[in-house]
Short mmCIF file of C-alpha atoms and ligand atoms in Angstrom, two decimals:
data_model
loop_
_atom_site.label_atom_id
_atom_site.label_comp_id
_atom_site.label_asym_id
_atom_site.label_seq_id
_atom_site.Cartn_x
_atom_site.Cartn_y
_atom_site.Cartn_z
CA MET A 1 0.00 0.00 0.00
CA ARG A 2 1.23 3.50 -0.81
CA LEU A 3 1.86 6.23 1.76
CA ARG A 4 -0.99 8.34 0.41
CA ASP A 5 -3.42 5.45 1.00
CA ILE A 6 -2.04 4.45 4.39
CA TYR A 7 -2.44 7.90 5.89
CA LYS A 8 -5.62 8.84 4.01
CA GLY A 9 -8.48 10.15 6.15
CA ASN A 10 -8.51 10.20 9.92
CA SER A 11 -9.53 6.96 11.60
CA GLY A 12 -8.75 8.47 15.02
CA LYS A 13 -6.07 5.82 15.45
CA PRO A 14 -2.43 6.33 14.52
CA LYS A 15 -0.90 4.10 11.86
CA ILE A 16 1.97 2.01 13.21
CA SER A 17 5.30 1.65 11.42
CA PHE A 18 8.70 0.22 12.35
CA GLU A 19 12.19 1.17 11.28
CA VAL A 20 14.99 -1.37 11.00
CA PHE A 21 18.49 -1.29 9.51
CA PRO A 22 20.49 -3.87 7.54
CA PRO A 23 22.39 -5.74 10.28
CA LYS A 24 26.01 -4.66 10.61
CA GLY A 25 27.12 -8.30 10.66
CA GLY A 26 25.63 -8.86 7.20
CA GLU A 27 23.62 -11.82 5.94
CA GLU A 28 24.49 -14.06 8.89
CA GLN A 29 22.37 -11.81 11.07
CA TYR A 30 19.38 -11.62 8.73
CA PRO A 31 17.53 -14.53 10.39
CA ALA A 32 17.68 -12.74 13.76
CA LEU A 33 16.18 -9.63 12.16
CA TYR A 34 13.43 -11.72 10.51
CA ALA A 35 12.59 -13.24 13.90
CA GLU A 36 12.30 -9.80 15.54
CA LEU A 37 10.11 -8.56 12.69
CA ASN A 38 7.94 -11.65 12.77
CA SER A 39 7.25 -11.06 16.44
CA LEU A 40 6.25 -7.46 15.67
CA LYS A 41 3.82 -8.56 12.95
CA LYS A 42 0.99 -9.06 15.42
CA TYR A 43 0.85 -5.28 15.83
CA LYS A 44 -0.14 -5.07 12.17
CA PRO A 45 2.36 -2.46 11.00
CA GLU A 46 1.23 -0.50 7.96
CA LEU A 47 4.84 -0.03 7.00
CA VAL A 48 8.34 -1.28 7.77
CA SER A 49 11.12 1.05 6.75
CA LEU A 50 14.66 -0.13 6.03
CA THR A 51 17.51 2.37 6.38
CA TRP A 52 20.23 2.96 3.82
CA GLY A 53 23.83 3.46 4.93
CA ALA A 54 23.81 5.38 8.22
CA GLY A 55 25.74 2.77 10.17
CA GLY A 56 24.04 -0.25 8.61
CA ASN A 57 25.48 -2.62 6.04
CA ASN A 58 24.15 -2.05 2.52
CA ASN A 59 25.77 -5.13 0.98
CA ASN A 60 22.97 -7.20 -0.50
CA SER A 61 20.53 -4.67 0.85
CA MET A 62 18.35 -5.20 -2.22
CA GLU A 63 18.10 -8.89 -1.31
CA LEU A 64 16.99 -7.85 2.15
CA VAL A 65 14.33 -5.53 0.73
CA LYS A 66 13.14 -8.40 -1.46
CA THR A 67 12.91 -10.85 1.45
CA LEU A 68 11.10 -8.41 3.72
CA HIS A 69 8.70 -7.48 0.94
CA CYS A 70 8.09 -10.89 -0.70
CA ASP A 71 8.78 -13.55 1.95
CA LEU A 72 7.83 -11.73 5.14
CA ASP A 73 4.99 -9.99 3.30
CA LEU A 74 5.70 -6.60 4.85
CA ASN A 75 4.83 -3.28 3.24
CA ILE A 76 8.28 -1.78 2.82
CA MET A 77 9.52 1.79 2.65
CA ALA A 78 13.10 1.67 1.41
CA HIS A 79 15.26 4.59 2.57
CA PHE A 80 17.67 6.01 0.01
CA THR A 81 20.27 8.78 0.13
CA CYS A 82 21.43 10.80 -2.89
CA ILE A 83 24.51 12.56 -1.53
CA CYS A 84 27.62 11.57 -3.50
CA ASN A 85 25.48 9.49 -5.83
CA SER A 86 25.39 9.86 -9.62
CA ARG A 87 22.14 10.35 -11.53
CA GLU A 88 22.78 7.04 -13.25
CA ASN A 89 23.17 5.12 -9.97
CA VAL A 90 20.12 6.75 -8.49
CA GLU A 91 18.06 6.00 -11.58
CA ASN A 92 19.11 2.33 -11.53
CA HIS A 93 18.40 2.02 -7.84
CA ILE A 94 14.91 3.49 -7.88
CA ARG A 95 13.96 1.37 -10.88
CA ASP A 96 15.26 -1.75 -9.09
CA ILE A 97 13.22 -0.86 -5.99
CA GLU A 98 10.10 -0.37 -8.05
CA SER A 99 10.63 -3.58 -10.02
CA LEU A 100 10.57 -5.55 -6.76
CA GLY A 101 7.01 -4.35 -6.26
CA VAL A 102 7.93 -2.02 -3.40
CA LYS A 103 5.61 0.99 -3.34
CA ASN A 104 7.34 3.42 -1.00
CA ILE A 105 10.69 5.13 -0.67
CA LEU A 106 12.07 7.60 1.89
CA ALA A 107 14.00 10.18 -0.14
CA LEU A 108 16.95 11.55 1.80
CA ARG A 109 19.98 13.64 1.07
CA GLY A 110 22.13 11.83 3.66
CA ASP A 111 24.92 13.33 5.76
CA GLU A 112 27.59 15.19 3.85
CA PRO A 113 31.03 13.56 3.96
CA LYS A 114 33.92 15.66 5.30
CA ASP A 115 35.53 15.90 1.86
CA LEU A 116 32.93 16.77 -0.74
CA THR A 117 35.50 17.08 -3.52
CA VAL A 118 35.78 13.31 -3.81
CA CYS A 119 32.15 12.63 -4.61
CA HIS A 120 29.46 13.22 -7.21
CA ARG A 121 27.45 16.40 -6.80
CA ASP A 122 24.53 15.44 -9.02
CA PHE A 123 22.15 15.97 -6.08
CA ARG A 124 22.62 18.69 -3.48
CA TYR A 125 19.40 18.41 -1.44
CA ALA A 126 16.69 15.85 -0.87
CA ASN A 127 14.06 17.92 -2.73
CA GLU A 128 16.03 17.25 -5.95
CA LEU A 129 15.85 13.51 -5.25
CA VAL A 130 12.10 13.71 -4.60
CA SER A 131 11.56 15.37 -8.02
CA PHE A 132 13.87 12.88 -9.72
CA ILE A 133 11.94 9.91 -8.29
CA LYS A 134 8.51 11.38 -9.02
CA ASP A 135 9.54 12.11 -12.65
CA ARG A 136 10.63 8.53 -13.26
CA THR A 137 8.59 6.18 -11.10
CA ASP A 138 5.23 5.72 -9.49
CA LEU A 139 6.81 5.27 -6.05
CA SER A 140 5.17 7.01 -3.11
CA VAL A 141 7.78 9.27 -1.54
CA GLY A 142 8.28 10.01 2.16
CA VAL A 143 10.64 12.73 3.40
CA ALA A 144 12.49 13.45 6.65
CA GLY A 145 11.49 16.24 9.06
CA TYR A 146 13.20 17.61 12.17
CA PRO A 147 11.00 18.85 15.04
CA GLU A 148 13.94 20.76 16.53
CA GLY A 149 15.49 21.70 13.18
CA HIS A 150 18.14 19.90 11.12
CA ILE A 151 21.61 20.19 12.58
CA GLU A 152 22.89 22.28 9.64
CA ALA A 153 19.90 24.63 9.48
CA SER A 154 20.36 28.17 10.77
CA ASP A 155 16.89 28.10 12.36
CA LEU A 156 13.72 26.02 12.45
CA LYS A 157 11.77 28.40 10.18
CA THR A 158 14.33 28.04 7.37
CA ASP A 159 14.40 24.29 7.85
CA ILE A 160 10.61 24.09 7.57
CA GLU A 161 10.72 26.19 4.39
CA ASN A 162 13.18 23.64 3.02
CA LEU A 163 10.88 20.83 4.15
CA LYS A 164 8.13 22.49 2.11
CA ARG A 165 10.33 22.25 -1.00
CA LYS A 166 10.39 18.46 -0.53
CA VAL A 167 6.63 18.30 -0.14
CA ASP A 168 6.05 20.63 -3.10
CA CYS A 169 8.23 18.31 -5.19
CA GLY A 170 5.98 15.34 -4.30
CA GLY A 171 6.75 14.24 -0.72
CA GLU A 172 3.61 12.53 0.58
CA ALA A 173 4.38 12.14 4.28
CA VAL A 174 6.94 13.57 6.70
CA PHE A 175 8.71 11.07 8.99
CA THR A 176 10.31 12.89 11.89
CA GLN A 177 13.58 12.58 13.64
CA LEU A 178 13.08 10.91 17.01
CA PHE A 179 12.23 13.26 19.83
CA PHE A 180 11.66 13.02 23.58
CA ASP A 181 9.82 16.28 24.12
CA ASN A 182 6.28 16.10 22.74
CA ASP A 183 5.91 19.88 22.99
CA LYS A 184 8.65 20.27 20.36
CA PHE A 185 6.70 17.94 18.08
CA PHE A 186 3.36 19.71 18.65
CA SER A 187 4.94 23.09 17.95
CA PHE A 188 6.63 21.69 14.82
CA VAL A 189 3.35 20.29 13.49
CA GLU A 190 1.71 23.67 14.03
CA LYS A 191 4.49 25.52 12.21
CA VAL A 192 4.52 22.98 9.38
CA GLY A 193 0.77 23.50 8.88
CA ALA A 194 1.14 27.28 9.03
CA CYS A 195 3.80 27.06 6.32
CA GLY A 196 1.26 25.42 3.98
CA ILE A 197 2.47 21.83 4.28
CA ASN A 198 -0.59 19.63 4.39
CA VAL A 199 0.75 16.08 4.34
CA PRO A 200 0.76 13.81 7.42
CA VAL A 201 3.56 14.24 9.94
CA ILE A 202 4.56 10.90 11.44
CA ALA A 203 6.10 10.94 14.92
CA GLY A 204 9.48 9.23 15.37
CA ILE A 205 9.66 7.32 18.67
CA MET A 206 12.75 5.62 20.03
CA PRO A 207 12.58 3.61 23.26
CA ILE A 208 15.67 4.39 25.33
CA ILE A 209 17.75 1.36 26.22
CA SER A 210 21.00 2.96 27.32
CA GLU A 211 22.55 6.30 28.26
CA LYS A 212 25.27 5.89 25.61
CA GLN A 213 22.61 5.44 22.94
CA VAL A 214 20.96 8.70 24.02
CA GLU A 215 24.30 10.53 24.10
CA ARG A 216 25.15 9.28 20.59
CA MET A 217 21.80 10.35 19.15
CA THR A 218 21.81 13.76 20.78
CA SER A 219 25.39 14.47 19.69
CA MET A 220 24.51 13.85 16.04
CA ALA A 221 21.22 15.73 15.91
CA LYS A 222 19.21 18.44 17.63
CA ILE A 223 17.23 16.35 20.11
CA SER A 224 16.54 17.76 23.54
CA ILE A 225 16.10 15.65 26.62
CA PRO A 226 13.57 17.00 29.14
CA SER A 227 15.26 17.43 32.55
CA ARG A 228 12.87 14.95 34.20
CA LEU A 229 13.95 12.25 31.75
CA LYS A 230 17.64 13.21 32.00
CA SER A 231 17.72 12.76 35.77
CA GLN A 232 15.94 9.40 35.50
CA ILE A 233 18.44 8.17 32.87
CA GLU A 234 21.34 9.13 35.16
CA LYS A 235 19.94 6.96 37.93
CA PHE A 236 20.23 3.68 36.06
CA SER A 237 23.20 1.70 34.78
CA GLU A 238 23.84 0.93 31.13
CA ASN A 239 21.56 -1.62 29.45
CA SER A 240 19.97 -2.56 32.78
CA ASP A 241 16.41 -3.81 33.04
CA ASP A 242 15.58 -0.60 34.91
CA MET A 243 16.85 1.48 31.98
CA LYS A 244 14.77 -0.57 29.53
CA LYS A 245 11.71 -0.17 31.72
CA LEU A 246 12.28 3.58 31.89
CA GLY A 247 12.50 3.70 28.08
CA ILE A 248 9.29 1.71 27.71
CA ASP A 249 7.35 3.73 30.31
CA TYR A 250 8.54 7.06 28.94
CA ALA A 251 7.78 6.20 25.31
CA SER A 252 4.38 4.74 26.28
CA GLU A 253 3.45 8.00 27.97
CA GLN A 254 4.76 9.96 24.98
CA CYS A 255 2.68 7.84 22.57
CA GLN A 256 -0.44 8.17 24.71
CA LYS A 257 -0.24 11.97 24.57
CA LEU A 258 0.47 11.92 20.84
CA ILE A 259 -2.57 9.72 20.29
CA GLU A 260 -4.72 12.13 22.27
CA SER A 261 -3.54 14.86 19.91
CA GLU A 262 -4.63 12.67 16.94
CA VAL A 263 -1.17 12.06 15.53
CA ALA A 264 -1.37 10.45 12.06
CA GLY A 265 1.27 7.82 12.70
CA LEU A 266 3.79 6.46 15.18
CA HIS A 267 7.09 5.38 13.62
CA PHE A 268 9.18 3.26 15.99
CA TYR A 269 12.96 3.26 15.74
CA THR A 270 13.23 -0.39 16.80
CA LEU A 271 17.04 -0.71 16.61
CA ASN A 272 16.28 -4.19 15.18
CA LYS A 273 14.83 -5.38 18.49
CA SER A 274 11.19 -6.10 19.15
CA TYR A 275 11.14 -6.17 22.98
CA SER A 276 10.71 -2.50 23.93
CA THR A 277 8.50 -1.63 20.96
CA SER A 278 6.21 -4.59 21.74
CA LYS A 279 5.88 -3.53 25.38
CA ILE A 280 5.01 0.04 24.36
CA LEU A 281 2.40 -1.19 21.90
CA ASP A 282 0.95 -3.49 24.58
CA ASN A 283 0.76 -0.53 26.96
CA ILE A 284 -1.16 1.61 24.47
CA ALA A 285 -3.18 -1.30 23.04
CA ALA A 286 -6.53 0.14 24.05
CA THR A 287 -5.96 3.21 21.88
CA VAL A 288 -4.31 1.80 18.73
P1 LIG B 1 17.61 17.78 3.17
O1 LIG B 1 16.13 17.84 3.22
O2 LIG B 1 18.27 18.00 1.85
O3 LIG B 1 18.14 18.88 4.23
C1 LIG B 1 19.52 18.95 4.58
C2 LIG B 1 19.84 20.37 5.04
O4 LIG B 1 19.82 21.27 3.93
C3 LIG B 1 18.84 20.94 6.03
O5 LIG B 1 19.55 21.77 6.94
C4 LIG B 1 17.89 21.79 5.18
O6 LIG B 1 17.31 22.87 5.89
C5 LIG B 1 18.81 22.28 4.08
N1 LIG B 1 18.15 22.35 2.76
C6 LIG B 1 17.28 21.44 2.24
N2 LIG B 1 16.93 21.78 0.97
C7 LIG B 1 17.58 22.93 0.70
C8 LIG B 1 17.63 23.77 -0.46
N3 LIG B 1 16.95 23.46 -1.57
N4 LIG B 1 18.41 24.90 -0.40
C9 LIG B 1 19.12 25.19 0.73
N5 LIG B 1 19.11 24.43 1.85
C10 LIG B 1 18.35 23.30 1.84
N6 LIG B 1 20.46 8.96 6.86
C11 LIG B 1 21.01 7.92 6.18
O7 LIG B 1 22.18 7.99 5.78
N7 LIG B 1 20.28 6.77 5.93
C12 LIG B 1 19.00 6.63 6.35
O8 LIG B 1 18.38 5.58 6.10
C13 LIG B 1 18.40 7.71 7.07
N8 LIG B 1 17.11 7.63 7.49
C14 LIG B 1 16.52 8.70 8.11
C15 LIG B 1 15.18 8.62 8.49
C16 LIG B 1 14.56 9.69 9.12
C17 LIG B 1 13.10 9.58 9.49
C18 LIG B 1 15.30 10.88 9.39
C19 LIG B 1 14.64 12.03 10.10
C20 LIG B 1 16.64 10.98 9.02
C21 LIG B 1 17.27 9.89 8.37
N9 LIG B 1 18.61 9.95 7.96
C22 LIG B 1 19.18 8.88 7.31
C23 LIG B 1 19.45 11.13 8.28
C24 LIG B 1 19.52 12.15 7.10
O9 LIG B 1 20.13 11.56 5.98
C25 LIG B 1 20.36 13.34 7.57
O10 LIG B 1 19.70 14.03 8.60
C26 LIG B 1 20.82 14.30 6.48
O11 LIG B 1 21.83 15.16 7.02
C27 LIG B 1 19.72 15.20 5.90
O12 LIG B 1 18.91 14.50 5.04
P2 LIG B 1 17.55 15.17 4.50
O13 LIG B 1 16.97 14.26 3.53
O14 LIG B 1 16.72 15.66 5.62
O15 LIG B 1 18.20 16.45 3.74
#
C-alpha cells in the first residue's frame, strides 16, 4: 500500500510503522532480524522502513528488501540517500526498488562527507531527489522532518521552508527525527501547517535502552532531553532492566499523549529489536 493510501483520512487511530536497519554483521544476522520482525507482525504495522547506509550494512541490501517485501509480506519503505550518488546510480536504484514491487521510498539527502570534492554532486538536497523519483517512477515518496530543526539549518523556520520544498516536489508524508519532548513535536506540526504543508507528519519514537545510545543520538542531531527524563536516565546503569523499563514507560506516555492529539502515525525506531517496541504497543493497546 502507498503512503498516500495508508495515511488517508482520519480513523482516530495512529498508523503504526517500524524502522529497522540492515544488520552490521551482514547476511548471517538476517535470520535474527526476521525473527524480531515476525514477532512485531501481530501489531499489524502498515509499513516497515529499512535504512540505507547510516551505520548499517548495505551489501545485498536489495536482497533484504526483497525478502522483507516478498517472503515476510511486509509493506516496505526503502530509505535512500542521494549525496555523492550519480544520476545514473540513483536511476538504476529506484527502478530496481520499483521492479521488486515495493511501493514506497524515503527520499533523503544523507549526511555530507567531510571531503565533498571526492564525490558526485549530481544531487545537493533531498528535494532534488524527490523530483527525480517522481519524474521517473510511481513510487510514493516520504521525506524526513526535524521537530527541533536539522543540525545544519540556521533556524527552524528556514528548515521548515526547506521541508516544504520536498513536499512541493511530491513528498507525501513527513517522517520525523526521534524526539523526547512532545511539545517540540506539537509546535513543529503547528508551524509545518502554518507554512502550507498539508501532508501527514509521522512521529518518530525511540525507546531508550541505554545512556550511551541517548548521548550518541543527541550528539549527532538536535534532540533535547527533558530534565525529568535526564535525571531518570542518570539513575540507572547501562543496558539494565531498569533502563529498559524507563525507556518503555517514557515512550508509552509519549505515545499516549500523541494519540490524544490525533497524531497520524507512530514510527518506531526499533534498533532491530522487538522487545521495547512490543511492550510500548501493549501498553497503548486500548488506543491503537
Ligand atoms: P535535506 O532535506 O536535503 O536537508 C539537509 C539540510 O539542507 C537541512 O539543513 C535543510 O534545511 C537544508 N536544505 C534542504 N533543501 C535545501 C535547499 N533546496 N536549499 C538550501 N538548503 C536546503 N540517513 C542515512 O544515511 N540513511 C538513512 O536511512 C536515514 N534515514 C533517516 C530517516 C529519518 C526519518 C530521518 C529524520 C533521518 C534519516 N537519515 C538517514 C538522516 C539524514 O540523511 C540526515 O539528517 C541528512 O543530514 C539530511 O537528510 P535530509 O533528507 O533531511 O536532507
